[in-house]
XYZ file of C-alpha atoms in Angstrom:
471
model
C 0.000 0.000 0.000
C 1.539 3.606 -0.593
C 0.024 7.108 -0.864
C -0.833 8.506 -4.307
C -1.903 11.697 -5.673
C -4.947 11.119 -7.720
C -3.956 13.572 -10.661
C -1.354 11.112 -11.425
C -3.369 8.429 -11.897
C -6.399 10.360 -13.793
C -6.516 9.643 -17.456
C -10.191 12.101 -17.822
C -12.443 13.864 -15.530
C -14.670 16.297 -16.419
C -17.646 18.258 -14.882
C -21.288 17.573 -16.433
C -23.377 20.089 -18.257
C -24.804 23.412 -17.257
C -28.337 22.858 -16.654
C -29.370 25.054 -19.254
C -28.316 22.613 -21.725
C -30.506 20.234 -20.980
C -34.321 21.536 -20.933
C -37.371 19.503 -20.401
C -38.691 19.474 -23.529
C -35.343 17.703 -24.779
C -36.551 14.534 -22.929
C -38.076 11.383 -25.006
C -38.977 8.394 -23.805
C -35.690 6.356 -25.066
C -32.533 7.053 -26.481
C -29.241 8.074 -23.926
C -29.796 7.868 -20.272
C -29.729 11.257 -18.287
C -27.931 10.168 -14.682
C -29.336 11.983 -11.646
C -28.455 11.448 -8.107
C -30.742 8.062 -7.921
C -28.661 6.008 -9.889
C -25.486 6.702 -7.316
C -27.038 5.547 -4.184
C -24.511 2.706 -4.657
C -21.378 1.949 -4.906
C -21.817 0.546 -8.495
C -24.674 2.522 -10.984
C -28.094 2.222 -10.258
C -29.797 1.126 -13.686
C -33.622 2.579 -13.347
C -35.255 5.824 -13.234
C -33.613 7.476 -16.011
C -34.699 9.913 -18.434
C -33.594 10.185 -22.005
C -32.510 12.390 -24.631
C -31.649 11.546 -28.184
C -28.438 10.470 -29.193
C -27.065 13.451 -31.220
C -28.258 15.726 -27.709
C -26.185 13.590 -25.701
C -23.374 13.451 -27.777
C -23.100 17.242 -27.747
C -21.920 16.980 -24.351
C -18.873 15.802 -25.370
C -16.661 15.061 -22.283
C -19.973 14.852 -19.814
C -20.641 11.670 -21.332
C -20.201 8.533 -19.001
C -18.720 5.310 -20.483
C -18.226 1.696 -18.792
C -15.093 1.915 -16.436
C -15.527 5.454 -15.618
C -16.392 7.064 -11.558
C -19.329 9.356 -11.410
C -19.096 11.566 -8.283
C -22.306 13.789 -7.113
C -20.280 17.518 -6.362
C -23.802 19.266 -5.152
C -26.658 18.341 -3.423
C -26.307 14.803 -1.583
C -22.532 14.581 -1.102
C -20.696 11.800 -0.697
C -22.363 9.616 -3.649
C -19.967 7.705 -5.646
C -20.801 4.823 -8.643
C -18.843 2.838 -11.120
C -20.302 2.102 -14.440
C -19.788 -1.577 -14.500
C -18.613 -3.225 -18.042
C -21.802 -5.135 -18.422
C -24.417 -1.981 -18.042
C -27.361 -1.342 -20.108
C -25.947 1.163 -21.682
C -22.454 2.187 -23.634
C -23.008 6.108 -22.361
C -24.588 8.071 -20.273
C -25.187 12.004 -19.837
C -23.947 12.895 -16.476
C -26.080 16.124 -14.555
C -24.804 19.298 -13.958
C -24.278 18.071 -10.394
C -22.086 15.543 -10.928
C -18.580 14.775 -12.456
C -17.061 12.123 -14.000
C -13.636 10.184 -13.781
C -11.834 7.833 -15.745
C -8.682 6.013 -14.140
C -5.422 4.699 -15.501
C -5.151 1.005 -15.455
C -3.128 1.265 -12.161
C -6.418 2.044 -10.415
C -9.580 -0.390 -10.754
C -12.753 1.505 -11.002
C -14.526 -0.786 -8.893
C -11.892 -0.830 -6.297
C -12.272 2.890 -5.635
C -15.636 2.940 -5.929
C -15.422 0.792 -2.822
C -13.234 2.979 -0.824
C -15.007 6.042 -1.399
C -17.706 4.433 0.461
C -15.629 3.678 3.350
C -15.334 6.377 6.401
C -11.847 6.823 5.386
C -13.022 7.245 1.350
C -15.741 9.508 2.462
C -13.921 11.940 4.906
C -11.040 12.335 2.331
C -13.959 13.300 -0.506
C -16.038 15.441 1.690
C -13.063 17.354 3.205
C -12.742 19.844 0.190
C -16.850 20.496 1.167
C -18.066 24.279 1.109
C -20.254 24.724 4.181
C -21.564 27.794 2.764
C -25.638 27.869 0.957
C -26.230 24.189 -0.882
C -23.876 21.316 0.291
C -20.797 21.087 -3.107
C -17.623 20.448 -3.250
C -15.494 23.818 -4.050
C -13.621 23.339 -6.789
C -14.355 19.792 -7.017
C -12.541 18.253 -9.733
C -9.396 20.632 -9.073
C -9.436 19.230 -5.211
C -10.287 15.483 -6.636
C -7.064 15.799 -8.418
C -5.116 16.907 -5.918
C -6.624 14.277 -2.907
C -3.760 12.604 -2.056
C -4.953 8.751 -0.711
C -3.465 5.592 0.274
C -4.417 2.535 -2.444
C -3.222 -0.951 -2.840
C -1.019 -1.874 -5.526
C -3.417 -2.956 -8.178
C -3.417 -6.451 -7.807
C -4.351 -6.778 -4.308
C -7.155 -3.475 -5.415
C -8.536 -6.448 -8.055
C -8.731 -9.093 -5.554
C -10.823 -7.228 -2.754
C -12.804 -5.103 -5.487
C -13.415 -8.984 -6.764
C -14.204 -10.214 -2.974
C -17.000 -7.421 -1.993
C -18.384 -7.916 -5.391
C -19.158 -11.127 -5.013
C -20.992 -10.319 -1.711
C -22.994 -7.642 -3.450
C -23.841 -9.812 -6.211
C -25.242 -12.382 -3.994
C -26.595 -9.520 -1.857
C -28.229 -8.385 -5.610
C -29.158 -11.839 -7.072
C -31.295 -12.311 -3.663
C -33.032 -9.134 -4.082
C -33.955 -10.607 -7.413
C -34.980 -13.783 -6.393
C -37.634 -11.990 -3.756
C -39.468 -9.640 -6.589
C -39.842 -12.315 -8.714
C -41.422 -14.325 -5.915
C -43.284 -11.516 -5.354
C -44.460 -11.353 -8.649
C -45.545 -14.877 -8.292
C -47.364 -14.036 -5.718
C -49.422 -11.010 -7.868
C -50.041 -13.266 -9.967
C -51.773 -15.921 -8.921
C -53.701 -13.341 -6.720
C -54.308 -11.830 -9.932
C -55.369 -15.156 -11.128
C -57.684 -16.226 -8.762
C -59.100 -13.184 -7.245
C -59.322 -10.772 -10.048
C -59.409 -13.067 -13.809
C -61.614 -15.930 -11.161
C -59.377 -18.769 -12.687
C -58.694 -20.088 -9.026
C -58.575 -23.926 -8.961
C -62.146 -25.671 -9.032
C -63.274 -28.568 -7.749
C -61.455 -30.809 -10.787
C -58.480 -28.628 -9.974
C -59.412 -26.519 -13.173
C -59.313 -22.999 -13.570
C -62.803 -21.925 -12.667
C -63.807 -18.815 -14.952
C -62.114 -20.526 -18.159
C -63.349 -23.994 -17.619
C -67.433 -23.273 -17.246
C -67.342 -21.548 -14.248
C -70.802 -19.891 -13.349
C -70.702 -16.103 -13.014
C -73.502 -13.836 -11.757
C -74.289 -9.949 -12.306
C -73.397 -8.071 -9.338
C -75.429 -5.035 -9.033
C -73.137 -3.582 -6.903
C -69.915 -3.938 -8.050
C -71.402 -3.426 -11.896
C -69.850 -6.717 -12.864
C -69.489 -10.377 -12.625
C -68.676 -12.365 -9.725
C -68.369 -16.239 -9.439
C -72.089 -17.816 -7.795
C -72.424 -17.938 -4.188
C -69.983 -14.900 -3.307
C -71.001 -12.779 -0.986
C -70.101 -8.692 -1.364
C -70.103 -7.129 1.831
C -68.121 -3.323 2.756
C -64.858 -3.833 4.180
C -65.744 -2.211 7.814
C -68.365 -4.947 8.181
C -64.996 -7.243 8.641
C -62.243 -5.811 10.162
C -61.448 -2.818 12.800
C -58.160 -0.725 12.578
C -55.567 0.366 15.589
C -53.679 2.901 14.847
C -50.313 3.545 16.168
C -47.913 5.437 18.147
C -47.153 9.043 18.352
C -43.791 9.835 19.191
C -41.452 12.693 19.510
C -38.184 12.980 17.693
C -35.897 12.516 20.814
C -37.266 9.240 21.223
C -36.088 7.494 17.468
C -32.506 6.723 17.657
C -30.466 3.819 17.920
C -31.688 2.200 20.753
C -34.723 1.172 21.598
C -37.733 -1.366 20.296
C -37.869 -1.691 16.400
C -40.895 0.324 15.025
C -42.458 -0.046 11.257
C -42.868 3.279 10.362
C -43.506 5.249 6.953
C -40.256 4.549 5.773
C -40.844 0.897 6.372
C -42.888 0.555 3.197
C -41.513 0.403 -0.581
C -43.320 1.846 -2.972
C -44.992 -0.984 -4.473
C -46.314 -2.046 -0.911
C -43.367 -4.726 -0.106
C -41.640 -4.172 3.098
C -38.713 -2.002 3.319
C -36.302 -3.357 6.100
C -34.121 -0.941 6.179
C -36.818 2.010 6.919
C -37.187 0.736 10.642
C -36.624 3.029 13.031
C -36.039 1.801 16.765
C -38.291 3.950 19.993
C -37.139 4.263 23.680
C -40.493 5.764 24.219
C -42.861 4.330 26.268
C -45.526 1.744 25.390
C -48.623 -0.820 26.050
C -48.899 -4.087 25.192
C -51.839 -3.041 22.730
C -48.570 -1.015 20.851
C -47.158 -4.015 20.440
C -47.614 -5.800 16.489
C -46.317 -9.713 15.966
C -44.845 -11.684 12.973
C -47.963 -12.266 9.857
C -49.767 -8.732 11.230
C -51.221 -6.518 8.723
C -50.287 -2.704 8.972
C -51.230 0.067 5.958
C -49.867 3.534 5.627
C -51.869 6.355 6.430
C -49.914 9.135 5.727
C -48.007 10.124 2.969
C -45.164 12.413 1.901
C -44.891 11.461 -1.792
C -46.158 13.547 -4.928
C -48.359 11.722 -6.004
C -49.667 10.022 -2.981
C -47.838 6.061 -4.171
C -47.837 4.837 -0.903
C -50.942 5.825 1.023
C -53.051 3.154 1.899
C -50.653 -0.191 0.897
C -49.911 -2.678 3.034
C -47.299 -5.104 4.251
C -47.330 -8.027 6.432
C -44.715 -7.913 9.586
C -41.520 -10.401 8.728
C -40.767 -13.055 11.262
C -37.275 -11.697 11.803
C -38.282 -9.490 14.508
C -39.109 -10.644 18.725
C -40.914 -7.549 19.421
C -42.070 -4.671 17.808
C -44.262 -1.481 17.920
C -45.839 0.577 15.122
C -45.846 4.271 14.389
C -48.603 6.857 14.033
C -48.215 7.317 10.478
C -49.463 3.235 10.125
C -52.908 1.339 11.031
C -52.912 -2.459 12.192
C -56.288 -4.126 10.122
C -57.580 -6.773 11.910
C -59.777 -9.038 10.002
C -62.651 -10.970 11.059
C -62.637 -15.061 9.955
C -64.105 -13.886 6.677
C -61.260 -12.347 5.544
C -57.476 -13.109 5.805
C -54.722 -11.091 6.328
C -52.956 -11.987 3.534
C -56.021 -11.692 1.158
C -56.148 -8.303 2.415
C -52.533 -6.851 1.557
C -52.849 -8.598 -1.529
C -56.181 -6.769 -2.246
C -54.715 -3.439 -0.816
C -51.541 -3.072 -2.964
C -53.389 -3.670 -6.536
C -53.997 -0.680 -8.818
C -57.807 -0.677 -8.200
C -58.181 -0.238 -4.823
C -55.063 2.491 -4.872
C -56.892 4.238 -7.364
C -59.879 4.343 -5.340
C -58.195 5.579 -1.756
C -55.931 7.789 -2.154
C -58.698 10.140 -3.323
C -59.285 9.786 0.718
C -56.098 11.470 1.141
C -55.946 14.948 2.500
C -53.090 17.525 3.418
C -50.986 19.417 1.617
C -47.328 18.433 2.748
C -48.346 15.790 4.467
C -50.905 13.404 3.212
C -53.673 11.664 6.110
C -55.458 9.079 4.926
C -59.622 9.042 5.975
C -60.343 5.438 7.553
C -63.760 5.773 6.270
C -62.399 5.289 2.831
C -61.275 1.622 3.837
C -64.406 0.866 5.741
C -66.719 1.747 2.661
C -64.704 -0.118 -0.112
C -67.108 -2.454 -1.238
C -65.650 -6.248 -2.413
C -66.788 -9.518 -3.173
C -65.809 -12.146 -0.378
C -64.283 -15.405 -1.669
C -65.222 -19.011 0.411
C -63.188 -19.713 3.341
C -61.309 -22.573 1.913
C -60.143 -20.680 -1.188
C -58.466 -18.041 0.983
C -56.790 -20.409 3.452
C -55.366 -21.926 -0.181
C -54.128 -19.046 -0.857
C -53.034 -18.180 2.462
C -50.897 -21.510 2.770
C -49.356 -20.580 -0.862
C -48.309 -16.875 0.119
C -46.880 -18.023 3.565
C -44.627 -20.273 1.535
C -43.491 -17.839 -0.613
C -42.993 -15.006 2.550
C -41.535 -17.743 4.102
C -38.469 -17.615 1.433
C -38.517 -13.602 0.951
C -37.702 -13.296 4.921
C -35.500 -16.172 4.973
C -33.531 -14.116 2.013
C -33.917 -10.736 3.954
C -32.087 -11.805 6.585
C -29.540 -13.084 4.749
C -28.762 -10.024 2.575
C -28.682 -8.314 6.288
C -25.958 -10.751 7.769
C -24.458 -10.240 4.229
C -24.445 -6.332 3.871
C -23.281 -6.126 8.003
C -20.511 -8.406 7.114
C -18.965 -6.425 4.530
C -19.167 -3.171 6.021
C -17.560 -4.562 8.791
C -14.686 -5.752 6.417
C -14.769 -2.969 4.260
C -12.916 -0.587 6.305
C -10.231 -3.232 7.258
C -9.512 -4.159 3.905
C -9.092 -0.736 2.534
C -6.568 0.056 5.280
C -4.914 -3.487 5.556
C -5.660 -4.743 8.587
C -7.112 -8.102 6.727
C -6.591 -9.431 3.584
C -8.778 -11.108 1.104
C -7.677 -14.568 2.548
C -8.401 -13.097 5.497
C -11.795 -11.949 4.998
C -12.412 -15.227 3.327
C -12.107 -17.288 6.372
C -14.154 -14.468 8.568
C -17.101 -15.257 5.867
C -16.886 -19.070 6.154
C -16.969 -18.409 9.955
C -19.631 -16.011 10.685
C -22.144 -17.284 7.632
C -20.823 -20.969 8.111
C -23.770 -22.006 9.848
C -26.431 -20.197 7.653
C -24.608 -22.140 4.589
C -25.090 -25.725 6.105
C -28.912 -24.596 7.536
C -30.360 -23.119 4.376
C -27.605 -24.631 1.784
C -27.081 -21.349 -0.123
C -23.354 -19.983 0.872
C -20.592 -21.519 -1.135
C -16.983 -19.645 -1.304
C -15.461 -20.068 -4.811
C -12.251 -19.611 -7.003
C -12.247 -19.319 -10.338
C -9.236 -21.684 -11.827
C -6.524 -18.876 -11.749
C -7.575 -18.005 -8.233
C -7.942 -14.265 -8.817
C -11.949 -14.052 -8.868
C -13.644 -14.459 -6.025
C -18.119 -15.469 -5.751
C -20.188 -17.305 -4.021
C -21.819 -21.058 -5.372
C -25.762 -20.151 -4.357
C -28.190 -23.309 -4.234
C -31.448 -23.122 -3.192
C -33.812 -24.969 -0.901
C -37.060 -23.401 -2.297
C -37.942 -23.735 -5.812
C -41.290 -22.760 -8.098
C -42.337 -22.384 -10.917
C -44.633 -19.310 -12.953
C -46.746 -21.999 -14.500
C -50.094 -21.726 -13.605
């Protein structure tokens, strides 16, 4: 390891373009990708969200264009966010913004290497110390300073080798992310299947609506329904808790875990990394357990995406409380909880509540709303099917959550060690095998891997859960 200057080492960097150059009306709905500071929340490019402009716009920029290989460094606004462009993205180029710059290394510095160090403490205090404190968070003369940082790297064999290492824990960490929305999608759509299209599994096992199936006029609900469905409104079946108010010197980190806004994705999945943790106090009533059902009622997004969806609490928590800004549902044996978030989180019923939204910062959703949504009711023994199904598949998702947890802790525990030597890939190796040792034999999935020359690094995955999108 020795201290470089980075100048040295810098084959291009350049800023990206004034903002004036790029107006709104020069965006279409393909062509070159537009980066913004989304697609750097990691340490390697983010590859969704973009916007485009044509091909002979973005090639007018010249030296702000992005190619495979090169760094891309956000110099106002959120600070500290630093990305590779990996040699297998979606696309050859990419505009950068006007708040970022880009750099491209000489080969004695690995891209994704330094990506990696940049998002260590040591990485980030070096970046951040050129940082005006004056008006908007930037970096004063940032690509001047970035030249002139003066850091200590590995020789670039040993940079290969742990760049290659914490790879293969984010890939793993990546591919399990994967694995969950597509089981998640699997999930959609057999709700979609059976609860929406009414091809859910008659009494031959055949799909009901396609195969003969006898439908009725609903007055209503204006539509069809399969015979002998009941439609009731949903405050007939359920009743709602709401949750806990809290001030802000009680979130930090210690405390109980608490779902809160934050805990919920977008698309209505659970976000585990939103919780927050309370040292407040609380009553048992506070309290939620593994398979509850919780929905947001308040909402800070444009265009109100996340009142009123649901998620179902993981099993990879002892105890928990919930926040004021979620409802528990608690459904009578009619109805099942699962049935419910599934119900909650399609595009119908979003369509229909958030229109029971209020505020003007702050969205509140109206609990009447809920209680007046008027569904058919499918037979008991068709939701417990479904239930079974769904708590296989969660089953697997929170199984796979925990794992990218132990994963992602692990290698920000190593990361910081690495970069300043203190271990060394062999090292970190063994510390993997030792710490997820017993989560390989249990679930079968952790494997540590050479390639035949030794110098790449993964992880063998198998899998103890498999399935199939046949339906």
């Amino acid at each position: 390891m020795s201290k470089i200057k980075l100048g040295k080492f810098i084959e291009e960097i350049s800023m990206g373009p004034f903002g004036s150059d790029i107006k709104v009306e020069n965006f279409i709905n393909e062509g070159m990708p537009v980066l913004n500071g989304s697609n750097l929340t990691s340490h390697k490019l983010v590859e969704d969200g973009f916007k485009y402009v044509s091909e002979e716009k973005g090639n007018s920029f010249g030296k702000a264009i992005a190619r495979r290989g090169d760094i891309v460094i956000t110099h106002r606004g959120t600070l500290g966010q630093v990305a590779y462009i990996p040699y297998d993205s979606k696309f050859e180029k990419y505009v950068i913004s006007q708040s970022q710059f880009r750099v491209r290394f000489k080969k004695e510095i690995d891209p994704i290497y330094f990506s990696y160090l940049m998002k260590s403490k040591y990485g980030q205090a070096k970046l951040l110390s050129f940082k005006n404190h004056v008006g908007v968070p930037a970096l004063a003369q940032a690509t001047t300073n970035f030249k002139a940082l003066e850091l200590d790297i590995h020789d670039i064999g040993a940079q290969q080798k742990i760049a290659s290492f914490l790879s293969a824990l984010d890939d793993k960490i990546e591919l399990n992310n994967r694995i969950n929305a597509e089981l998640e999608a699997m999930a959609k759509l057999i709700y979609e299947y059976w609860f929406v299209q009414f091809d859910f599994p008659d009494k031959d096992g055949k799909p009901y609506k396609s195969s003969g199936g006898k439908m009725v006029w609903n007055k209503e609900l204006k539509r069809e329904i399969p015979e002998g469905w009941e439609v009731k409104e949903l405050g007939e079946l359920l009743d709602v808790n709401r949750g806990i108010s809290y001030r802000s010197s009680e979130i930090g980190s210690d405390g109980i875990p608490m779902i809160n806004l934050n805990s919920f994705n977008l698309d209505g999945t659970f976000k585990s990394d939103g919780t927050k943790y309370f040292s407040g106090k609380y009553q048992d009533k506070n309290l939620i357990l593994e398979g509850d059902l919780l929905i947001a009622i308040t909402d800070v997004t444009r265009n109100a995406d996340i009142i009123g969806k649901a998620i179902l609490v993981p099993n990879y928590f002892k105890e928990l409380v919930f926040s004021m800004d979620v409802a528990k549902v608690i459904p009578n044996e009619k109805l099942t909880k699962t049935y419910l978030m599934m119900l909650f989180n399609t595009d119908h019923y979003h369509n229909y509540i958030k229109w029971f939204a209020s505020g003007t910062i702050v969205l509140h959703l109206n609990l009447d709303g809920m209680k007046w949504y008027k569904t058919e009711i499918p037979p008991a023994n068709l939701l417990n099917k479904f239930e079974s199904f769904y708590k296989t598949i969660a089953n697997r998702i929170n199984e796979t959550t925990v794992q990218n947890q132990e994963l992602a802790s692990l290698r920000d525990w190593l990361l910081p060690m690495l970069m300043n030597g203190q271990v060394t890939v062999a090292d970190a190796e063994e510390i993997v095998k030792e710490k997820l040792g017993m989560v390989a034999e249990e679930r079968g999935v952790i494997s540590i891997k050479k390639d035949k020359d030794g110098k790449r690094t993964y992880f063998e995955i198998k899998f103890l859960f498999y399935y199939s999108k046949k339906i």
